[in-house]
PDB file of C-alpha atoms and ligand atoms in Angstrom:
ATOM      1  CA  MET A  18      93.996  95.062 125.205  1.00 88.00           C
ATOM      2  CA  PHE A  19      94.315  95.634 121.481  1.00 93.00           C
ATOM      3  CA  PRO A  20      97.248  97.468 119.914  1.00 92.00           C
ATOM      4  CA  VAL A  21      96.806  99.122 116.532  1.00 94.00           C
ATOM      5  CA  ASP A  22      99.498  98.895 113.820  1.00 94.00           C
ATOM      6  CA  THR A  23     102.140  97.177 115.936  1.00 90.00           C
ATOM      7  CA  THR A  24     104.410  94.195 115.414  1.00 91.00           C
ATOM      8  CA  ARG A  25     103.500  90.900 117.025  1.00 91.00           C
ATOM      9  CA  SER A  26     104.670  90.318 120.603  1.00 86.00           C
ATOM     10  CA  PRO A  27     107.006  87.336 120.897  1.00 83.00           C
ATOM     11  CA  GLY A  28     105.066  84.235 121.981  1.00 79.00           C
ATOM     12  CA  LYS A  29     106.537  84.104 125.481  1.00 81.00           C
ATOM     13  CA  HIS A  30     105.146  87.576 126.270  1.00 81.00           C
ATOM     14  CA  VAL A  31     101.585  88.470 127.219  1.00 81.00           C
ATOM     15  CA  GLN A  32      99.446  88.359 124.092  1.00 85.00           C
ATOM     16  CA  PRO A  33      96.811  91.024 123.404  1.00 91.00           C
ATOM     17  CA  ASP A  34      93.180  90.164 122.668  1.00 93.00           C
ATOM     18  CA  ALA A  35      93.739  91.427 119.121  1.00 96.00           C
ATOM     19  CA  TYR A  36      96.197  93.120 116.773  1.00 96.00           C
ATOM     20  CA  LEU A  37      94.212  95.680 114.784  1.00 97.00           C
ATOM     21  CA  ILE A  38      95.797  96.421 111.385  1.00 98.00           C
ATOM     22  CA  THR A  39      94.684  99.594 109.591  1.00 98.00           C
ATOM     23  CA  HIS A  40      96.142  98.716 106.170  1.00 97.00           C
ATOM     24  CA  ALA A  41      98.786  96.678 104.334  1.00 97.00           C
ATOM     25  CA  HIS A  42     101.666  99.181 104.070  1.00 96.00           C
ATOM     26  CA  SER A  43     104.793  97.818 105.715  1.00 93.00           C
ATOM     27  CA  ASP A  44     105.226 100.719 108.168  1.00 92.00           C
ATOM     28  CA  HIS A  45     101.952  99.601 109.797  1.00 92.00           C
ATOM     29  CA  HIS A  46     103.481  96.206 110.625  1.00 92.00           C
ATOM     30  CA  GLY A  47     100.858  93.893 109.156  1.00 94.00           C
ATOM     31  CA  LYS A  48     103.632  91.599 107.911  1.00 95.00           C
ATOM     32  CA  SER A  49     104.340  90.643 111.504  1.00 94.00           C
ATOM     33  CA  ALA A  50     100.834  90.933 112.980  1.00 95.00           C
ATOM     34  CA  MET A  51      99.170  88.943 110.154  1.00 97.00           C
ATOM     35  CA  LEU A  52     100.795  85.748 111.462  1.00 95.00           C
ATOM     36  CA  SER A  53      98.885  85.903 114.764  1.00 94.00           C
ATOM     37  CA  PRO A  54      95.446  84.290 115.087  1.00 95.00           C
ATOM     38  CA  ASN A  55      94.576  87.462 117.030  1.00 95.00           C
ATOM     39  CA  ALA A  56      95.114  89.692 113.963  1.00 97.00           C
ATOM     40  CA  VAL A  57      92.061  91.680 112.839  1.00 98.00           C
ATOM     41  CA  CYS A  58      91.820  93.564 109.546  1.00 98.00           C
ATOM     42  CA  SER A  59      89.493  94.214 106.619  1.00 98.00           C
ATOM     43  CA  GLU A  60      88.996  91.519 103.972  1.00 98.00           C
ATOM     44  CA  LYS A  61      90.813  93.633 101.372  1.00 98.00           C
ATOM     45  CA  THR A  62      93.725  94.304 103.724  1.00 98.00           C
ATOM     46  CA  ALA A  63      94.053  90.563 104.428  1.00 98.00           C
ATOM     47  CA  VAL A  64      94.190  89.782 100.691  1.00 97.00           C
ATOM     48  CA  ALA A  65      96.783  92.514 100.127  1.00 97.00           C
ATOM     49  CA  LEU A  66      98.927  91.239 103.024  1.00 97.00           C
ATOM     50  CA  GLU A  67      98.855  87.700 101.631  1.00 98.00           C
ATOM     51  CA  ILE A  68      99.877  88.792  98.128  1.00 97.00           C
ATOM     52  CA  ARG A  69     102.551  91.206  99.323  1.00 96.00           C
ATOM     53  CA  HIS A  70     104.196  88.831 101.806  1.00 96.00           C
ATOM     54  CA  ASP A  71     103.333  85.464 100.254  1.00 97.00           C
ATOM     55  CA  LYS A  72     102.112  84.167 103.609  1.00 97.00           C
ATOM     56  CA  ARG A  73      98.748  83.037 104.879  1.00 98.00           C
ATOM     57  CA  TYR A  74      96.807  85.574 106.924  1.00 98.00           C
ATOM     58  CA  ALA A  75      96.078  83.846 110.256  1.00 97.00           C
ATOM     59  CA  GLY A  76      93.629  86.303 111.826  1.00 98.00           C
ATOM     60  CA  ARG A  77      90.005  87.254 111.342  1.00 97.00           C
ATOM     61  CA  MET A  78      88.481  89.647 108.849  1.00 98.00           C
ATOM     62  CA  PHE A  79      85.632  92.120 108.611  1.00 98.00           C
ATOM     63  CA  GLY A  80      83.878  93.935 105.793  1.00 98.00           C
ATOM     64  CA  LEU A  81      84.828  97.622 105.844  1.00 98.00           C
ATOM     65  CA  GLY A  82      81.993  99.409 107.657  1.00 98.00           C
ATOM     66  CA  ASP A  83      81.181  96.433 109.922  1.00 98.00           C
ATOM     67  CA  GLU A  84      81.068  96.666 113.703  1.00 98.00           C
ATOM     68  CA  ILE A  85      83.272  94.024 115.313  1.00 97.00           C
ATOM     69  CA  ASP A  86      83.679  92.591 118.799  1.00 97.00           C
ATOM     70  CA  VAL A  87      87.233  92.857 120.128  1.00 95.00           C
ATOM     71  CA  GLY A  88      87.630  91.348 123.600  1.00 91.00           C
ATOM     72  CA  GLY A  89      84.111  92.489 124.506  1.00 93.00           C
ATOM     73  CA  ILE A  90      84.502  96.013 123.052  1.00 95.00           C
ATOM     74  CA  ARG A  91      82.301  97.043 120.120  1.00 97.00           C
ATOM     75  CA  VAL A  92      84.673  98.518 117.539  1.00 98.00           C
ATOM     76  CA  LYS A  93      83.286 100.315 114.499  1.00 98.00           C
ATOM     77  CA  THR A  94      85.239 100.426 111.242  1.00 98.00           C
ATOM     78  CA  PHE A  95      85.380 103.294 108.748  1.00 98.00           C
ATOM     79  CA  PRO A  96      87.153 103.727 105.373  1.00 98.00           C
ATOM     80  CA  THR A  97      89.957 106.286 105.073  1.00 98.00           C
ATOM     81  CA  GLU A  98      90.451 105.810 101.287  1.00 97.00           C
ATOM     82  CA  HIS A  99      94.255 105.743 101.744  1.00 97.00           C
ATOM     83  CA  THR A 100      94.418 102.294 100.117  1.00 97.00           C
ATOM     84  CA  VAL A 101      91.639  99.902  99.210  1.00 96.00           C
ATOM     85  CA  GLY A 102      90.612  98.354 102.540  1.00 97.00           C
ATOM     86  CA  ALA A 103      92.305 100.995 104.728  1.00 98.00           C
ATOM     87  CA  THR A 104      90.385 101.203 108.002  1.00 98.00           C
ATOM     88  CA  ALA A 105      89.919 103.628 110.893  1.00 98.00           C
ATOM     89  CA  PHE A 106      88.877 102.040 114.209  1.00 98.00           C
ATOM     90  CA  TYR A 107      86.399 103.683 116.620  1.00 98.00           C
ATOM     91  CA  TRP A 108      85.224 102.602 120.056  1.00 98.00           C
ATOM     92  CA  LYS A 109      84.103 103.946 123.420  1.00 97.00           C
ATOM     93  CA  ASN A 110      86.029 103.202 126.597  1.00 94.00           C
ATOM     94  CA  ASP A 111      84.310 102.244 129.837  1.00 91.00           C
ATOM     95  CA  VAL A 112      83.508 105.855 130.745  1.00 95.00           C
ATOM     96  CA  GLY A 113      82.099 106.645 127.304  1.00 96.00           C
ATOM     97  CA  THR A 114      85.137 108.422 125.817  1.00 98.00           C
ATOM     98  CA  ARG A 115      84.959 108.127 122.025  1.00 98.00           C
ATOM     99  CA  ILE A 116      88.320 107.071 120.585  1.00 98.00           C
ATOM    100  CA  LEU A 117      89.210 107.066 116.875  1.00 98.00           C
ATOM    101  CA  VAL A 118      92.455 105.663 115.423  1.00 98.00           C
ATOM    102  CA  THR A 119      92.718 106.546 111.757  1.00 98.00           C
ATOM    103  CA  GLY A 120      95.871 104.993 110.322  1.00 97.00           C
ATOM    104  CA  ASP A 121      96.758 106.861 107.123  1.00 98.00           C
ATOM    105  CA  VAL A 122      94.031 109.047 105.626  1.00 98.00           C
ATOM    106  CA  LYS A 123      93.227 110.251 102.125  1.00 98.00           C
ATOM    107  CA  ASP A 124      89.577 111.189 102.709  1.00 98.00           C
ATOM    108  CA  ALA A 125      88.195 111.915 106.192  1.00 98.00           C
ATOM    109  CA  GLY A 126      84.660 112.472 104.889  1.00 98.00           C
ATOM    110  CA  ARG A 127      83.194 109.330 106.460  1.00 98.00           C
ATOM    111  CA  LEU A 128      85.023 109.445 109.820  1.00 98.00           C
ATOM    112  CA  PRO A 129      82.930 110.048 112.970  1.00 98.00           C
ATOM    113  CA  PRO A 130      83.343 112.837 115.541  1.00 98.00           C
ATOM    114  CA  CYS A 131      85.362 111.696 118.558  1.00 98.00           C
ATOM    115  CA  ASP A 132      86.836 112.775 121.916  1.00 98.00           C
ATOM    116  CA  ILE A 133      90.353 111.391 121.404  1.00 98.00           C
ATOM    117  CA  LEU A 134      91.697 111.390 117.873  1.00 98.00           C
ATOM    118  CA  ILE A 135      94.807 109.305 117.169  1.00 98.00           C
ATOM    119  CA  THR A 136      96.039 110.141 113.689  1.00 98.00           C
ATOM    120  CA  GLU A 137      98.885 110.482 111.194  1.00 97.00           C
ATOM    121  CA  ALA A 138     100.983 113.407 109.980  1.00 97.00           C
ATOM    122  CA  ASN A 139     102.835 112.093 106.919  1.00 96.00           C
ATOM    123  CA  TYR A 140     102.472 115.588 105.443  1.00 96.00           C
ATOM    124  CA  GLY A 141     101.978 117.393 108.735  1.00 97.00           C
ATOM    125  CA  ASP A 142     104.614 120.142 108.729  1.00 97.00           C
ATOM    126  CA  PRO A 143     102.926 123.431 107.771  1.00 97.00           C
ATOM    127  CA  ALA A 144     106.326 125.114 107.243  1.00 97.00           C
ATOM    128  CA  ASP A 145     107.378 122.587 104.594  1.00 95.00           C
ATOM    129  CA  PRO A 146     106.157 123.426 101.059  1.00 92.00           C
ATOM    130  CA  ALA A 147     106.117 119.675 100.258  1.00 90.00           C
ATOM    131  CA  CYS A 148     103.270 119.301 102.778  1.00 95.00           C
ATOM    132  CA  HIS A 149     100.940 121.547 100.767  1.00 95.00           C
ATOM    133  CA  PHE A 150      99.507 119.992  97.634  1.00 95.00           C
ATOM    134  CA  ALA A 151      96.444 119.145  95.644  1.00 95.00           C
ATOM    135  CA  ASP A 152      96.350 116.080  93.393  1.00 96.00           C
ATOM    136  CA  ASP A 153      97.409 117.131  89.875  1.00 97.00           C
ATOM    137  CA  LEU A 154      94.691 115.233  88.043  1.00 97.00           C
ATOM    138  CA  GLU A 155      94.907 117.476  84.995  1.00 97.00           C
ATOM    139  CA  GLY A 156      98.675 116.902  84.741  1.00 96.00           C
ATOM    140  CA  MET A 157      98.188 113.158  84.872  1.00 97.00           C
ATOM    141  CA  LYS A 158      95.447 113.264  82.254  1.00 97.00           C
ATOM    142  CA  CYS A 159      97.646 115.344  79.903  1.00 97.00           C
ATOM    143  CA  ALA A 160     100.548 112.914  80.362  1.00 96.00           C
ATOM    144  CA  LEU A 161      98.255 109.974  79.639  1.00 96.00           C
ATOM    145  CA  PHE A 162      96.962 111.321  76.341  1.00 95.00           C
ATOM    146  CA  GLU A 163     100.174 112.904  74.968  1.00 89.00           C
ATOM    147  CA  ASN A 164     101.554 111.288  71.838  1.00 85.00           C
ATOM    148  CA  GLY A 165     103.807 108.308  72.414  1.00 87.00           C
ATOM    149  CA  LYS A 166     104.161 105.690  75.070  1.00 92.00           C
ATOM    150  CA  VAL A 167     103.879 106.635  78.703  1.00 96.00           C
ATOM    151  CA  ALA A 168     104.961 104.995  81.967  1.00 97.00           C
ATOM    152  CA  PHE A 169     103.907 106.040  85.468  1.00 98.00           C
ATOM    153  CA  GLY A 170     106.097 105.171  88.456  1.00 97.00           C
ATOM    154  CA  ALA A 171     103.889 104.132  91.389  1.00 97.00           C
ATOM    155  CA  TYR A 172     104.353 101.811  94.381  1.00 95.00           C
ATOM    156  CA  GLU A 173     102.710  98.415  93.973  1.00 95.00           C
ATOM    157  CA  PHE A 174     100.137  98.738  96.728  1.00 96.00           C
ATOM    158  CA  GLY A 175      98.033 101.846  97.097  1.00 96.00           C
ATOM    159  CA  LYS A 176      99.420 104.228  94.519  1.00 96.00           C
ATOM    160  CA  ALA A 177      99.284 101.723  91.641  1.00 97.00           C
ATOM    161  CA  GLN A 178      95.584 100.988  92.256  1.00 97.00           C
ATOM    162  CA  ARG A 179      94.824 104.697  92.543  1.00 97.00           C
ATOM    163  CA  ALA A 180      96.630 105.204  89.217  1.00 98.00           C
ATOM    164  CA  VAL A 181      94.488 102.523  87.551  1.00 98.00           C
ATOM    165  CA  GLU A 182      91.290 104.069  88.917  1.00 97.00           C
ATOM    166  CA  LEU A 183      92.335 107.514  87.674  1.00 97.00           C
ATOM    167  CA  ILE A 184      93.427 106.251  84.242  1.00 97.00           C
ATOM    168  CA  ARG A 185      90.094 104.443  83.764  1.00 97.00           C
ATOM    169  CA  GLY A 186      88.266 107.520  85.059  1.00 97.00           C
ATOM    170  CA  PHE A 187      90.010 109.652  82.417  1.00 97.00           C
ATOM    171  CA  GLY A 188      88.476 107.385  79.768  1.00 97.00           C
ATOM    172  CA  TYR A 189      91.456 105.246  78.759  1.00 96.00           C
ATOM    173  CA  ASP A 190      90.230 101.675  78.237  1.00 95.00           C
ATOM    174  CA  GLY A 191      93.282 100.028  76.612  1.00 94.00           C
ATOM    175  CA  ALA A 192      95.810  97.718  78.215  1.00 94.00           C
ATOM    176  CA  ILE A 193      97.635  98.720  81.425  1.00 96.00           C
ATOM    177  CA  ARG A 194     100.945  96.896  81.903  1.00 96.00           C
ATOM    178  CA  MET A 195     102.389  96.057  85.304  1.00 96.00           C
ATOM    179  CA  ASP A 196     104.520  93.412  87.019  1.00 94.00           C
ATOM    180  CA  ALA A 197     102.879  90.191  88.238  1.00 94.00           C
ATOM    181  CA  ARG A 198     102.450  91.143  91.895  1.00 95.00           C
ATOM    182  CA  THR A 199     101.101  94.627  91.190  1.00 96.00           C
ATOM    183  CA  ARG A 200      98.704  93.018  88.711  1.00 96.00           C
ATOM    184  CA  ALA A 201      97.544  90.465  91.294  1.00 96.00           C
ATOM    185  CA  LEU A 202      97.040  93.215  93.879  1.00 97.00           C
ATOM    186  CA  THR A 203      95.140  95.389  91.421  1.00 98.00           C
ATOM    187  CA  ARG A 204      92.872  92.536  90.236  1.00 97.00           C
ATOM    188  CA  ASN A 205      92.005  91.672  93.831  1.00 96.00           C
ATOM    189  CA  MET A 206      91.611  95.221  95.121  1.00 96.00           C
ATOM    190  CA  LEU A 207      89.525  96.783  92.331  1.00 97.00           C
ATOM    191  CA  GLU A 208      86.157  95.571  91.090  1.00 93.00           C
ATOM    192  CA  ASP A 209      86.739  96.654  87.509  1.00 91.00           C
ATOM    193  CA  ALA A 210      90.362  97.376  86.651  1.00 96.00           C
ATOM    194  CA  GLY A 211      89.885  96.660  82.928  1.00 96.00           C
ATOM    195  CA  GLU A 212      92.554  95.009  80.791  1.00 95.00           C
ATOM    196  CA  LEU A 213      95.740  94.370  82.796  1.00 95.00           C
ATOM    197  CA  GLU A 214      98.794  92.887  81.062  1.00 94.00           C
ATOM    198  CA  GLY A 215     102.282  91.860  82.142  1.00 93.00           C
ATOM    199  CA  LEU A 216     105.708  93.312  81.418  1.00 91.00           C
ATOM    200  CA  GLY A 217     108.433  91.817  79.247  1.00 76.00           C
ATOM    201  CA  SER A 218     107.836  89.478  76.354  1.00 66.00           C
ATOM    202  CA  GLU A 219     104.042  89.749  76.350  1.00 68.00           C
ATOM    203  CA  GLY A 220     103.992  92.907  74.181  1.00 73.00           C
ATOM    204  CA  ASP A 221     104.582  96.578  74.734  1.00 79.00           C
ATOM    205  CA  ASP A 222     101.377  98.362  73.798  1.00 85.00           C
ATOM    206  CA  GLY A 223      99.411 100.251  76.428  1.00 89.00           C
ATOM    207  CA  VAL A 224     100.194 102.365  79.457  1.00 96.00           C
ATOM    208  CA  PHE A 225     102.808 101.168  81.970  1.00 97.00           C
ATOM    209  CA  ILE A 226     102.516 101.374  85.762  1.00 97.00           C
ATOM    210  CA  VAL A 227     105.752 100.216  87.392  1.00 96.00           C
ATOM    211  CA  ALA A 228     107.702 100.788  90.620  1.00 96.00           C
ATOM    212  CA  PRO A 229     109.585 104.118  90.419  1.00 95.00           C
ATOM    213  CA  TRP A 230     112.987 102.363  90.371  1.00 95.00           C
ATOM    214  CA  TYR A 231     111.865 100.200  87.421  1.00 95.00           C
ATOM    215  CA  LEU A 232     111.420 103.218  85.104  1.00 96.00           C
ATOM    216  CA  ASP A 233     115.164 102.974  84.338  1.00 95.00           C
ATOM    217  CA  LYS A 234     114.592  99.557  82.797  1.00 94.00           C
ATOM    218  CA  LEU A 235     111.950 100.725  80.317  1.00 93.00           C
ATOM    219  CA  PRO A 236     112.969 101.963  76.825  1.00 91.00           C
ATOM    220  CA  TRP A 237     114.655 105.383  76.822  1.00 90.00           C
ATOM    221  CA  ASN A 238     112.165 106.870  74.362  1.00 89.00           C
ATOM    222  CA  MET A 239     109.103 106.400  76.596  1.00 93.00           C
ATOM    223  CA  LYS A 240     107.724 109.342  78.513  1.00 95.00           C
ATOM    224  CA  LYS A 241     108.232 108.587  82.199  1.00 96.00           C
ATOM    225  CA  TYR A 242     106.686 110.199  85.260  1.00 97.00           C
ATOM    226  CA  VAL A 243     106.596 109.383  88.963  1.00 97.00           C
ATOM    227  CA  LEU A 244     103.254 109.783  90.748  1.00 97.00           C
ATOM    228  CA  SER A 245     104.455 111.302  94.003  1.00 92.00           C
ATOM    229  CA  CYS A 246     104.675 114.402  96.144  1.00 87.00           C
ATOM    230  CA  ARG A 247     108.377 113.735  96.711  1.00 82.00           C
ATOM    231  CA  MET A 248     110.804 115.724  94.585  1.00 81.00           C
ATOM    232  CA  ASP A 249     113.913 113.517  94.723  1.00 88.00           C
ATOM    233  CA  TYR A 250     113.274 111.298  91.697  1.00 92.00           C
ATOM    234  CA  PRO A 251     115.322 111.553  88.473  1.00 93.00           C
ATOM    235  CA  TYR A 252     112.031 111.816  86.511  1.00 95.00           C
ATOM    236  CA  PRO A 253     109.366 114.505  86.394  1.00 95.00           C
ATOM    237  CA  THR A 254     106.799 113.994  89.137  1.00 95.00           C
ATOM    238  CA  ILE A 255     103.048 114.393  88.936  1.00 96.00           C
ATOM    239  CA  ARG A 256     101.636 115.210  92.347  1.00 95.00           C
ATOM    240  CA  ILE A 257      99.277 112.369  93.169  1.00 96.00           C
ATOM    241  CA  SER A 258      99.193 111.387  96.829  1.00 94.00           C
ATOM    242  CA  ASP A 259      97.395 108.784  98.894  1.00 94.00           C
ATOM    243  CA  HIS A 260      97.531 111.069 101.932  1.00 97.00           C
ATOM    244  CA  LEU A 261      95.900 114.303 103.065  1.00 98.00           C
ATOM    245  CA  ASP A 262      98.176 117.337 102.894  1.00 97.00           C
ATOM    246  CA  VAL A 263      98.642 119.476 106.006  1.00 98.00           C
ATOM    247  CA  ARG A 264      95.533 121.595 105.341  1.00 98.00           C
ATOM    248  CA  GLY A 265      93.542 118.404 104.798  1.00 98.00           C
ATOM    249  CA  LEU A 266      94.810 117.048 108.136  1.00 98.00           C
ATOM    250  CA  GLU A 267      93.913 120.302 109.881  1.00 98.00           C
ATOM    251  CA  ASN A 268      90.425 120.276 108.354  1.00 98.00           C
ATOM    252  CA  MET A 269      89.966 116.655 109.438  1.00 98.00           C
ATOM    253  CA  VAL A 270      90.845 117.497 113.050  1.00 98.00           C
ATOM    254  CA  LYS A 271      88.497 120.504 113.060  1.00 98.00           C
ATOM    255  CA  LYS A 272      85.644 118.443 111.618  1.00 98.00           C
ATOM    256  CA  LEU A 273      86.079 115.517 114.044  1.00 98.00           C
ATOM    257  CA  ASN A 274      86.326 118.049 116.899  1.00 98.00           C
ATOM    258  CA  PRO A 275      88.200 115.940 119.491  1.00 98.00           C
ATOM    259  CA  GLU A 276      89.176 117.169 122.948  1.00 98.00           C
ATOM    260  CA  VAL A 277      92.716 116.083 122.224  1.00 97.00           C
ATOM    261  CA  THR A 278      94.604 114.821 119.170  1.00 98.00           C
ATOM    262  CA  LEU A 279      97.472 112.335 119.538  1.00 96.00           C
ATOM    263  CA  VAL A 280      99.690 112.240 116.455  1.00 97.00           C
ATOM    264  CA  TYR A 281     101.287 108.788 116.259  1.00 92.00           C
ATOM    265  CA  HIS A 282     102.688 108.344 112.780  1.00 92.00           C
ATOM    266  CA  PRO A 283     105.118 108.329 110.897  1.00 93.00           C
ATOM    267  CA  GLY A 284     108.622 108.354 112.423  1.00 88.00           C
ATOM    268  CA  GLY A 285     110.679 111.555 112.210  1.00 91.00           C
ATOM    269  CA  ASN A 286     109.581 114.975 113.406  1.00 94.00           C
ATOM    270  CA  ARG A 287     106.388 115.500 111.452  1.00 96.00           C
ATOM    271  CA  PRO A 288     104.060 114.223 114.221  1.00 96.00           C
ATOM    272  CA  TYR A 289     105.670 116.757 116.567  1.00 97.00           C
ATOM    273  CA  LYS A 290     105.468 119.547 113.968  1.00 98.00           C
ATOM    274  CA  PHE A 291     101.799 118.887 113.320  1.00 98.00           C
ATOM    275  CA  SER A 292     100.994 118.611 117.000  1.00 98.00           C
ATOM    276  CA  GLU A 293     102.849 121.853 117.710  1.00 98.00           C
ATOM    277  CA  TYR A 294     100.891 123.549 114.930  1.00 98.00           C
ATOM    278  CA  LEU A 295      97.531 122.318 116.273  1.00 98.00           C
ATOM    279  CA  ASN A 296      98.387 123.680 119.725  1.00 98.00           C
ATOM    280  CA  SER A 297      99.357 127.022 118.144  1.00 98.00           C
ATOM    281  CA  ILE A 298      95.830 127.395 116.728  1.00 98.00           C
ATOM    282  CA  GLY A 299      94.153 126.414 120.009  1.00 97.00           C
ATOM    283  CA  ILE A 300      93.558 122.697 119.380  1.00 97.00           C
ATOM    284  CA  ASP A 301      94.932 120.452 122.162  1.00 98.00           C
ATOM    285  CA  SER A 302      97.430 117.977 120.780  1.00 98.00           C
ATOM    286  CA  ILE A 303     100.407 115.847 121.691  1.00 96.00           C
ATOM    287  CA  SER A 304     102.728 113.684 119.585  1.00 95.00           C
ATOM    288  CA  ILE A 305     103.743 110.156 120.488  1.00 90.00           C
ATOM    289  CA  ASP A 306     107.417 111.072 120.957  1.00 87.00           C
ATOM    290  CA  GLN A 307     106.356 113.400 123.791  1.00 89.00           C
ATOM    291  CA  ILE A 308     104.663 110.681 125.836  1.00 82.00           C
ATOM    292  CA  GLY A 309     106.855 107.616 125.435  1.00 64.00           C
ATOM    293  CA  ASN A 310     104.689 104.525 125.563  1.00 59.00           C
ATOM    294  CA  VAL A 311     102.339 105.285 128.448  1.00 55.00           C
ATOM    295  CA  LEU A 312      99.226 107.461 128.338  1.00 49.00           C
ATOM    296  CA  SER A 313      99.143 109.082 131.764  1.00 46.00           C
ATOM    297  CA  ASN A 314      95.929 110.009 133.530  1.00 45.00           C
ATOM    298  CA  GLU A 315      97.078 113.590 133.267  1.00 49.00           C
ATOM    299  CA  PHE A 316      97.011 113.262 129.494  1.00 44.00           C
ATOM    300  CA  THR A 317      93.656 111.537 129.186  1.00 37.00           C
TER     301      THR A 317
HETATM  302 ZN1  LIG B 401     100.068 103.790 104.295  1.00 96.19          ZN
END
């Protein structure tokens, strides 16, 4: 028995053979699961969990792409490019059914075909304009090279490292300023992040990457943007996401060609909306809110 992306069961309850953790975002519950010796995640995810929660990771680790043994089951691991270290898990059950659990996905290009796909729908509502986007790389590049100082609002884990990769890819090789924890995460997640500096008294040259709420604290005369597909920030947004949009999710499902797709994440109604949409185009699907916590034989 190995749950994926769950909290840890209290010690007096039956313990699973393993807690598989797809990545280090808090809504995937690594903060709780990382404290169990039965936790299993990628090396990068373990490092990110330790920095983010200032606790020792107690489980075991694998290199992304490795095949691991979990209670006698061979589980293959695949990158989803949602964060550094983000992992999809793939195994066959005892009658040969191929099962893939993706966690959050930015790029499905390296995921394997499967019979049961268990996936996310963070941007899964086809009727919502916010669920249709392409990364605005040109907009970010323009903002970076405009005259004057620039600050990008980005969450410390995931988006901030993507921002650094993009900024370096655009050819900027000067200092990037960020708070201590974001800097530690970025140094440990990226092979070559270039010059990273702190905030505050250490100088104010370079490009800033800070949490969206911290933009208020930076000088008024800086140009400030939030890297997000959300529209409820008091600053202009540049659409840079670490998820697939709804067309990307649909294309992923079609490519992986499962018999059935279970949409398990996030909370709210988007899993249901995406599942409903898949059924409307002839792809069998169900969302987790429709099945409670038991997969019936009828379903499988
Ligand atoms: Zn995530």
